[in-house]
mmCIF file of C-alpha atoms in Angstrom:
data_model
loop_
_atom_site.group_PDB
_atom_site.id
_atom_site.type_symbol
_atom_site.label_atom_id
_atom_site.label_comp_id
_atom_site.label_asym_id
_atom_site.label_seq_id
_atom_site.Cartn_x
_atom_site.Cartn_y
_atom_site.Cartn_z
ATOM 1 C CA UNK A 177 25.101 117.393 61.219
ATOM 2 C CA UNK A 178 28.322 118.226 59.236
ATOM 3 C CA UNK A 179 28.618 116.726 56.301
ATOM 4 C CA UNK A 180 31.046 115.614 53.298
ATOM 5 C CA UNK A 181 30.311 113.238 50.723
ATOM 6 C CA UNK A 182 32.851 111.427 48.473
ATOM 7 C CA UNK A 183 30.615 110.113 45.741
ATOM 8 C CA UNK A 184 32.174 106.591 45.551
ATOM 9 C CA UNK A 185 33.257 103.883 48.456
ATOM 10 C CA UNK A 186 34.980 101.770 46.182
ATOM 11 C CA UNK A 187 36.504 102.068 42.705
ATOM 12 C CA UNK A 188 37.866 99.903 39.914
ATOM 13 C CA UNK A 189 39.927 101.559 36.814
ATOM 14 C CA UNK A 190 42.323 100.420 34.424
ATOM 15 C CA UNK A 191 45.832 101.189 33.966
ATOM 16 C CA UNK A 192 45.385 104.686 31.965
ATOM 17 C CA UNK A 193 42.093 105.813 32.545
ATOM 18 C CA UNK A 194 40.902 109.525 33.030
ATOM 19 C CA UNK A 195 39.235 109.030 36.626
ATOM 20 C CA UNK A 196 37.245 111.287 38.496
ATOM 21 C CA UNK A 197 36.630 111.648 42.244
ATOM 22 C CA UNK A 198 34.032 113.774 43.674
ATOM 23 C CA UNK A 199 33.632 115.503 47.001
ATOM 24 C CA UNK A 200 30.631 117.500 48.223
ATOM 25 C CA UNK A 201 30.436 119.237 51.876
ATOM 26 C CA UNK A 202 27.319 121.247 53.089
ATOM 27 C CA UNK A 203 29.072 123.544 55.280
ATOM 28 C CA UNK A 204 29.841 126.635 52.970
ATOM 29 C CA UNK A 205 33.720 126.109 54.058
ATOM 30 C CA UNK A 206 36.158 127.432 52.082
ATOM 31 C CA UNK A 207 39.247 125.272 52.594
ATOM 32 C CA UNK A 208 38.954 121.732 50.821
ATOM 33 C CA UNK A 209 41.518 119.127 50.621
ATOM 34 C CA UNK A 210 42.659 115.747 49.372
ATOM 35 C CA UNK A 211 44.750 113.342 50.484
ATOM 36 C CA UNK A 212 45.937 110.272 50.344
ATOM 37 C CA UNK A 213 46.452 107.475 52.590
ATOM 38 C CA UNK A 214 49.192 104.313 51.893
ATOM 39 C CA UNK A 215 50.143 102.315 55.311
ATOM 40 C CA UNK A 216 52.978 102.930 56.404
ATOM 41 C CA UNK A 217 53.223 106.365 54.744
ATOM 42 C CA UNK A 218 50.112 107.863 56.661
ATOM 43 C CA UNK A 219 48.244 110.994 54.792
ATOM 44 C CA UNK A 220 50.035 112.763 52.551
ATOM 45 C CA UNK A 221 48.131 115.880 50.951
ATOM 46 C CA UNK A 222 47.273 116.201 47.483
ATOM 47 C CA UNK A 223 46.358 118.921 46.700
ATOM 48 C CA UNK A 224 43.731 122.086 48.720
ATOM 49 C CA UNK A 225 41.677 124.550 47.694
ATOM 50 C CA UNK A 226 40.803 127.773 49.861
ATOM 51 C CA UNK A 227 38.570 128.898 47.089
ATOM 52 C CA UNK A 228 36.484 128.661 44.366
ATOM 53 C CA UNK A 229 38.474 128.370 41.389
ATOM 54 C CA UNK A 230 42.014 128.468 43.620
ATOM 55 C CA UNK A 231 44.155 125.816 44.124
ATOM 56 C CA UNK A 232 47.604 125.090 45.396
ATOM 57 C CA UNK A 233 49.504 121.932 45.318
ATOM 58 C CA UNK A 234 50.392 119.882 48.401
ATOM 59 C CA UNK A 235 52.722 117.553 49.148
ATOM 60 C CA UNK A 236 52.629 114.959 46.483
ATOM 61 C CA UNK A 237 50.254 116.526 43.168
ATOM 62 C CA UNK A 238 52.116 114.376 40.505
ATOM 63 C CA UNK A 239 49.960 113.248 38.646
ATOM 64 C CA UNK A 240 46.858 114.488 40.080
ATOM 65 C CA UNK A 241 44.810 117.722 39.096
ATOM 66 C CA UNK A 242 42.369 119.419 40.783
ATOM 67 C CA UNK A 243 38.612 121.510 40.010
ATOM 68 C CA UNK A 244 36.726 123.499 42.085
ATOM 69 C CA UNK A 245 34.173 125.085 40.197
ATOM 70 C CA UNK A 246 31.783 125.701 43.205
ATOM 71 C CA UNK A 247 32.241 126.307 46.545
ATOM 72 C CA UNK A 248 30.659 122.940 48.293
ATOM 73 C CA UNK A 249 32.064 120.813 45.137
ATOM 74 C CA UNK A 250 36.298 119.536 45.046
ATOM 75 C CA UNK A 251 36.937 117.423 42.336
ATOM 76 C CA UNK A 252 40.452 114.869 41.972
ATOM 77 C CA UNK A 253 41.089 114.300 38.660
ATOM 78 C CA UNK A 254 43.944 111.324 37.574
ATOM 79 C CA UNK A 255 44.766 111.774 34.230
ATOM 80 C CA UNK A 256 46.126 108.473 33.450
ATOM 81 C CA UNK A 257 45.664 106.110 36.437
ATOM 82 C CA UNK A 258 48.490 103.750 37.010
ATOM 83 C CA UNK A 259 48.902 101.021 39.558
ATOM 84 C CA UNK A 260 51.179 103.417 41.953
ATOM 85 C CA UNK A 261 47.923 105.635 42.670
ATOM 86 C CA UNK A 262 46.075 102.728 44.269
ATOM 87 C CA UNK A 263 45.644 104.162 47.479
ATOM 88 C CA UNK A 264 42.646 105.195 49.814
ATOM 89 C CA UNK A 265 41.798 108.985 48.980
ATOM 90 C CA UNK A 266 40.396 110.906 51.730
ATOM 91 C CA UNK A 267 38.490 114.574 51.321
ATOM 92 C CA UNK A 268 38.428 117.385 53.793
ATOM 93 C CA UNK A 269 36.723 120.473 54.374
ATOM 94 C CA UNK A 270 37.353 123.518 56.807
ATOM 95 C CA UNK A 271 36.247 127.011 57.582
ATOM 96 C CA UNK A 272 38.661 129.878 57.554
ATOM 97 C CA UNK A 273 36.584 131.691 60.108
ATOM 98 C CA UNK A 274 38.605 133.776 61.930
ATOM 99 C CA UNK A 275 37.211 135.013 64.800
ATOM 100 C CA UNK A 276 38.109 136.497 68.294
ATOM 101 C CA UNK A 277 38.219 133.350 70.298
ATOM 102 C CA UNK A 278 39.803 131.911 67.300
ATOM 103 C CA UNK A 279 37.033 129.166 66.901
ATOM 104 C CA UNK A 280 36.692 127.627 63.268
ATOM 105 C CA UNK A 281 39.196 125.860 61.145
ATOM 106 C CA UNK A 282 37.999 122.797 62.497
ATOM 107 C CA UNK A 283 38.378 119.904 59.724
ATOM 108 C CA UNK A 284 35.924 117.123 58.902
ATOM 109 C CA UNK A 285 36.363 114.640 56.293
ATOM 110 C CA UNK A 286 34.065 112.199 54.143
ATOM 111 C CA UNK A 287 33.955 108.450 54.264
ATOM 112 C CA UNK A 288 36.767 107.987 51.769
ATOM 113 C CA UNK A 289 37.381 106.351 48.458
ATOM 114 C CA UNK A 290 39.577 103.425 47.938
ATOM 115 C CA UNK A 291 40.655 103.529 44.496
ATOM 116 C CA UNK A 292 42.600 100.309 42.716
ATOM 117 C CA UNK A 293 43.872 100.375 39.898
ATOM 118 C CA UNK A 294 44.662 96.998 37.745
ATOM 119 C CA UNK B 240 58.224 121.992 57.445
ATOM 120 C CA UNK B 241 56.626 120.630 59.869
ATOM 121 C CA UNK B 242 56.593 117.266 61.123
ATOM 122 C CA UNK B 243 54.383 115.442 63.033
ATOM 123 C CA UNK B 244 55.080 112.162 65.306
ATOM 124 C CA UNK B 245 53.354 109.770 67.450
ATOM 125 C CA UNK B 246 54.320 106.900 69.423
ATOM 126 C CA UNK B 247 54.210 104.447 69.827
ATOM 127 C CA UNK B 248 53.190 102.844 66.558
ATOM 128 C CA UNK B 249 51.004 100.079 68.405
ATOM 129 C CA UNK B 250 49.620 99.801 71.944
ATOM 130 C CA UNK B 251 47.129 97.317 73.449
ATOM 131 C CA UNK B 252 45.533 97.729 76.324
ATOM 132 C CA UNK B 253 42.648 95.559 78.752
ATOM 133 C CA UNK B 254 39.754 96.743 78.703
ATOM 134 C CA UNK B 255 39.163 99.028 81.651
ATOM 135 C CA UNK B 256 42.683 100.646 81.977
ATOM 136 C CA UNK B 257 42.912 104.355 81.354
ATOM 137 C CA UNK B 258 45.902 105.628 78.587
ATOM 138 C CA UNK B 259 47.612 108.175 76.620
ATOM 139 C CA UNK B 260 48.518 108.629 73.297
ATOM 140 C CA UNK B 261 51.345 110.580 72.671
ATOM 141 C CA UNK B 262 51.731 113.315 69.431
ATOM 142 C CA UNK B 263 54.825 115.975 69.152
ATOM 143 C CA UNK B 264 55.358 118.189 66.239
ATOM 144 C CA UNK B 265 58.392 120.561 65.408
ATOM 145 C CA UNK B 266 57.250 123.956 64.719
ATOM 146 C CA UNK B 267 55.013 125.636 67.552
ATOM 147 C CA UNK B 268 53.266 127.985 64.826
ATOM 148 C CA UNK B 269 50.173 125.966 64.662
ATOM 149 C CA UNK B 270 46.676 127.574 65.137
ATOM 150 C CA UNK B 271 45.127 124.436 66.191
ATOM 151 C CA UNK B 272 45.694 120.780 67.032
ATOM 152 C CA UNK B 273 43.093 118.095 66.312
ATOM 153 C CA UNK B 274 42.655 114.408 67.306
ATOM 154 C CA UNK B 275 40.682 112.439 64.697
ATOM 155 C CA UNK B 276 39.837 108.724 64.640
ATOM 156 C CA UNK B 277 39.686 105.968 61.962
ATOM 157 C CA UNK B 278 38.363 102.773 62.258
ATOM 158 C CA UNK B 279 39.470 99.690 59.632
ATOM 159 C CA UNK B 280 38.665 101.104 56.038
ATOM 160 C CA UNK B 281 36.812 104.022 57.117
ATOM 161 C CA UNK B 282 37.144 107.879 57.013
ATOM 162 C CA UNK B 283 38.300 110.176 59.813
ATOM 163 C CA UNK B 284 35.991 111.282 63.019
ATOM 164 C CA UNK B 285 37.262 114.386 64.818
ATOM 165 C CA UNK B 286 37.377 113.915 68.401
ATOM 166 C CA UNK B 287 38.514 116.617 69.729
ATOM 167 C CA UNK B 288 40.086 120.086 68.380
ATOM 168 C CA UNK B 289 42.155 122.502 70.813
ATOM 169 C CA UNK B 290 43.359 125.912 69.806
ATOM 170 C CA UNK B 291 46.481 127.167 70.275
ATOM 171 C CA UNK B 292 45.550 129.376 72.445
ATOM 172 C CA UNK B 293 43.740 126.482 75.112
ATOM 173 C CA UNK B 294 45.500 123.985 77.316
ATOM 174 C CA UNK B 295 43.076 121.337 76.939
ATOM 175 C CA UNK B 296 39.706 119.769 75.528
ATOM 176 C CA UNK B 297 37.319 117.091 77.152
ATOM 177 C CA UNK B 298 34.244 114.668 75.539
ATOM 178 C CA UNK B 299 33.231 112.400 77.621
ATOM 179 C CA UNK B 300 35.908 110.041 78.320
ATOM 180 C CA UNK B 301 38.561 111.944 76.059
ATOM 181 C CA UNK B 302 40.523 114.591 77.334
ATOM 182 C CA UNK B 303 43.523 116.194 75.267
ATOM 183 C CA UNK B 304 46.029 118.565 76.281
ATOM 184 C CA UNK B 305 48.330 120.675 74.540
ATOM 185 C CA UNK B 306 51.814 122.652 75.194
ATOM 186 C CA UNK B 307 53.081 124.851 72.164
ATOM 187 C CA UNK B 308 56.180 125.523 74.090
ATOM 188 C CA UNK B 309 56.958 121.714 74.262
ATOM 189 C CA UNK B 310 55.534 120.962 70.935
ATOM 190 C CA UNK B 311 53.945 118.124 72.269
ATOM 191 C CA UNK B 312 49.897 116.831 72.578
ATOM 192 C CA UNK B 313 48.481 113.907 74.843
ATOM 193 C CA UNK B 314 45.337 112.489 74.242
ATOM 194 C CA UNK B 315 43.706 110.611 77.355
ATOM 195 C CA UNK B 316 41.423 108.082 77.182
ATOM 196 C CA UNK B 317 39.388 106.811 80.353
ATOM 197 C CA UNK B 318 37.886 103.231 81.159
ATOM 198 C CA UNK B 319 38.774 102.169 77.867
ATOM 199 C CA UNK B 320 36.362 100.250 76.302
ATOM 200 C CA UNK B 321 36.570 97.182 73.201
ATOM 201 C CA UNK B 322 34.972 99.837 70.814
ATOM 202 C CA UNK B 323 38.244 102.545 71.200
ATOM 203 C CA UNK B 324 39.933 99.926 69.735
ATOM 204 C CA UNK B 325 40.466 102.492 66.285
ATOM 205 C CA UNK B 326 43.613 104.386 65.107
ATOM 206 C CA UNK B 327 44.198 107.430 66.585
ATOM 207 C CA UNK B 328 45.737 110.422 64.537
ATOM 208 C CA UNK B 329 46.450 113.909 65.431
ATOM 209 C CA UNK B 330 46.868 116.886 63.244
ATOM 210 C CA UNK B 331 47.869 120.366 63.410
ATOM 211 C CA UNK B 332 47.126 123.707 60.849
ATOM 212 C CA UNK B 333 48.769 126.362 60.312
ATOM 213 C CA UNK B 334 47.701 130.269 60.937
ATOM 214 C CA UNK B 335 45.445 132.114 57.751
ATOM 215 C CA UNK B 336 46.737 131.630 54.883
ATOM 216 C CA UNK B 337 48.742 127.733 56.135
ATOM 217 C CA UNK B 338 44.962 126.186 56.724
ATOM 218 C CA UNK B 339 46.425 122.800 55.510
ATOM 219 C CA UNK B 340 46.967 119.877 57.980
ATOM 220 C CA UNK B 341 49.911 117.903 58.594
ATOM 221 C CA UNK B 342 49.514 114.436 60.279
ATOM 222 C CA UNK B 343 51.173 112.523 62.466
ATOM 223 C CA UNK B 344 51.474 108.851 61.570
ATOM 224 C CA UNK B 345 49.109 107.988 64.051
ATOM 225 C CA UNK B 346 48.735 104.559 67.147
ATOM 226 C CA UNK B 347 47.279 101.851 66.504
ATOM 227 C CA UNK B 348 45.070 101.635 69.812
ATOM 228 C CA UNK B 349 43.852 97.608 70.841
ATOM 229 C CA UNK B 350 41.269 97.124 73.604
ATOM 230 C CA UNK B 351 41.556 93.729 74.788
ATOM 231 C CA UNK B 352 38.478 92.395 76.387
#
């Protein structure tokens, strides 16, 4: 069974805290992705990855940044959390296998995190 | 840039009653189209994924079509049940090197018993 992990359901920071969240698929893909998710606004992207150590910034990467040391492994990083980035963030992962029949690229996402910030 | 758009917003339904959800997006260059779920504070399921070069895709009770030339995606649901009550979102990606996925803002699907 496909599989990525966000390593927290729920989190708590404070208004300017350095917070970290972690994403982990077991599918060797190469494309990973965060977004968010505000009602009303529906999922905006974040930032994506289509390798290890690339990155490119999507649609709304103010002030967000991004690792991916590893292949299965996409970090978020906020640098200083404020209020306006409580949100529900949302990972992704998805193969850039190209192939004849043009199978692949299908995208499966983890369980989410819903961040507040106070 | 493409944009993605379903409607309507909201639909409820009794239980039983077969229905479509409705997705259109404005640039045709998409490599695939895919129909995710997402219940109440939860994550997204993929349902069902068609590729651009396909009409359609069926599991079980879902069936999803899809016409480039139109720009426009249906997703079918039969004998609905209380449990499809969910929001329903579809996507579409880009070809290599465009992998990302834009969303529509998805229905709000309510099985009434």
């Amino acid at each position: 069974d496909v599989k990525v992990t966000q390593s927290s359901r729920y989190l708590v920071k404070r208004t300017g805290e350095k917070v970290f969240l972690e994403c982990v698929q077991d599918m060797d893909h190469e494309n990973m992705f965060w977004y968010r998710q505000d009602p009303g606004l529906g999922l905006r992207l974040i930032y994506f990855s289509y390798d290890v150590k690339m990155k490119e910034k999507g649609d709304i990467p103010e002030g967000y940044s991004v690792s991916r040391e590893k292949k299965e492994r996409f970090s978020l990083i906020l640098e200083s959390a404020s209020t306006n980035q409580t949100s529900m963030y949302l990972c992704a992962s998805s193969s850039s296998i190209w192939d004849r029949e043009g199978s692949g690229t299908e995208a499966f996402f983890g369980q989410g995190t819903r961040l507040t910030v106070v | 840039k493409q944009e993605v758009t379903q409607i309507p917003a909201a639909l409820s339904v009794p239980e039983g009653e077969n229905l479509v959800l409705n997705c259109s997006f404005t640039d045709s260059a998409i490599y695939n189209l895919q129909w995710f779920r997402q219940d109440p504070g939860k994550g997204l399921t993929s349902l069902l994924l068609i590729q651009s070069s396909q009409r359609e895709q069926t599991s079980g009770r879902l069936n999803a079509s899809l016409d480039k030339s139109s720009g426009r995606s249906t997703l079918y649901i039969a004998a609905s049940q209380p449990g499809d009550s969910a929001t329903y979102l579809c996507a579409v990606t880009g070809y290599f090197g465009n992998e990302k996925l834009t969303f529509g803002t998805g229905t709000r699907l309510t099985i009434i018993p």
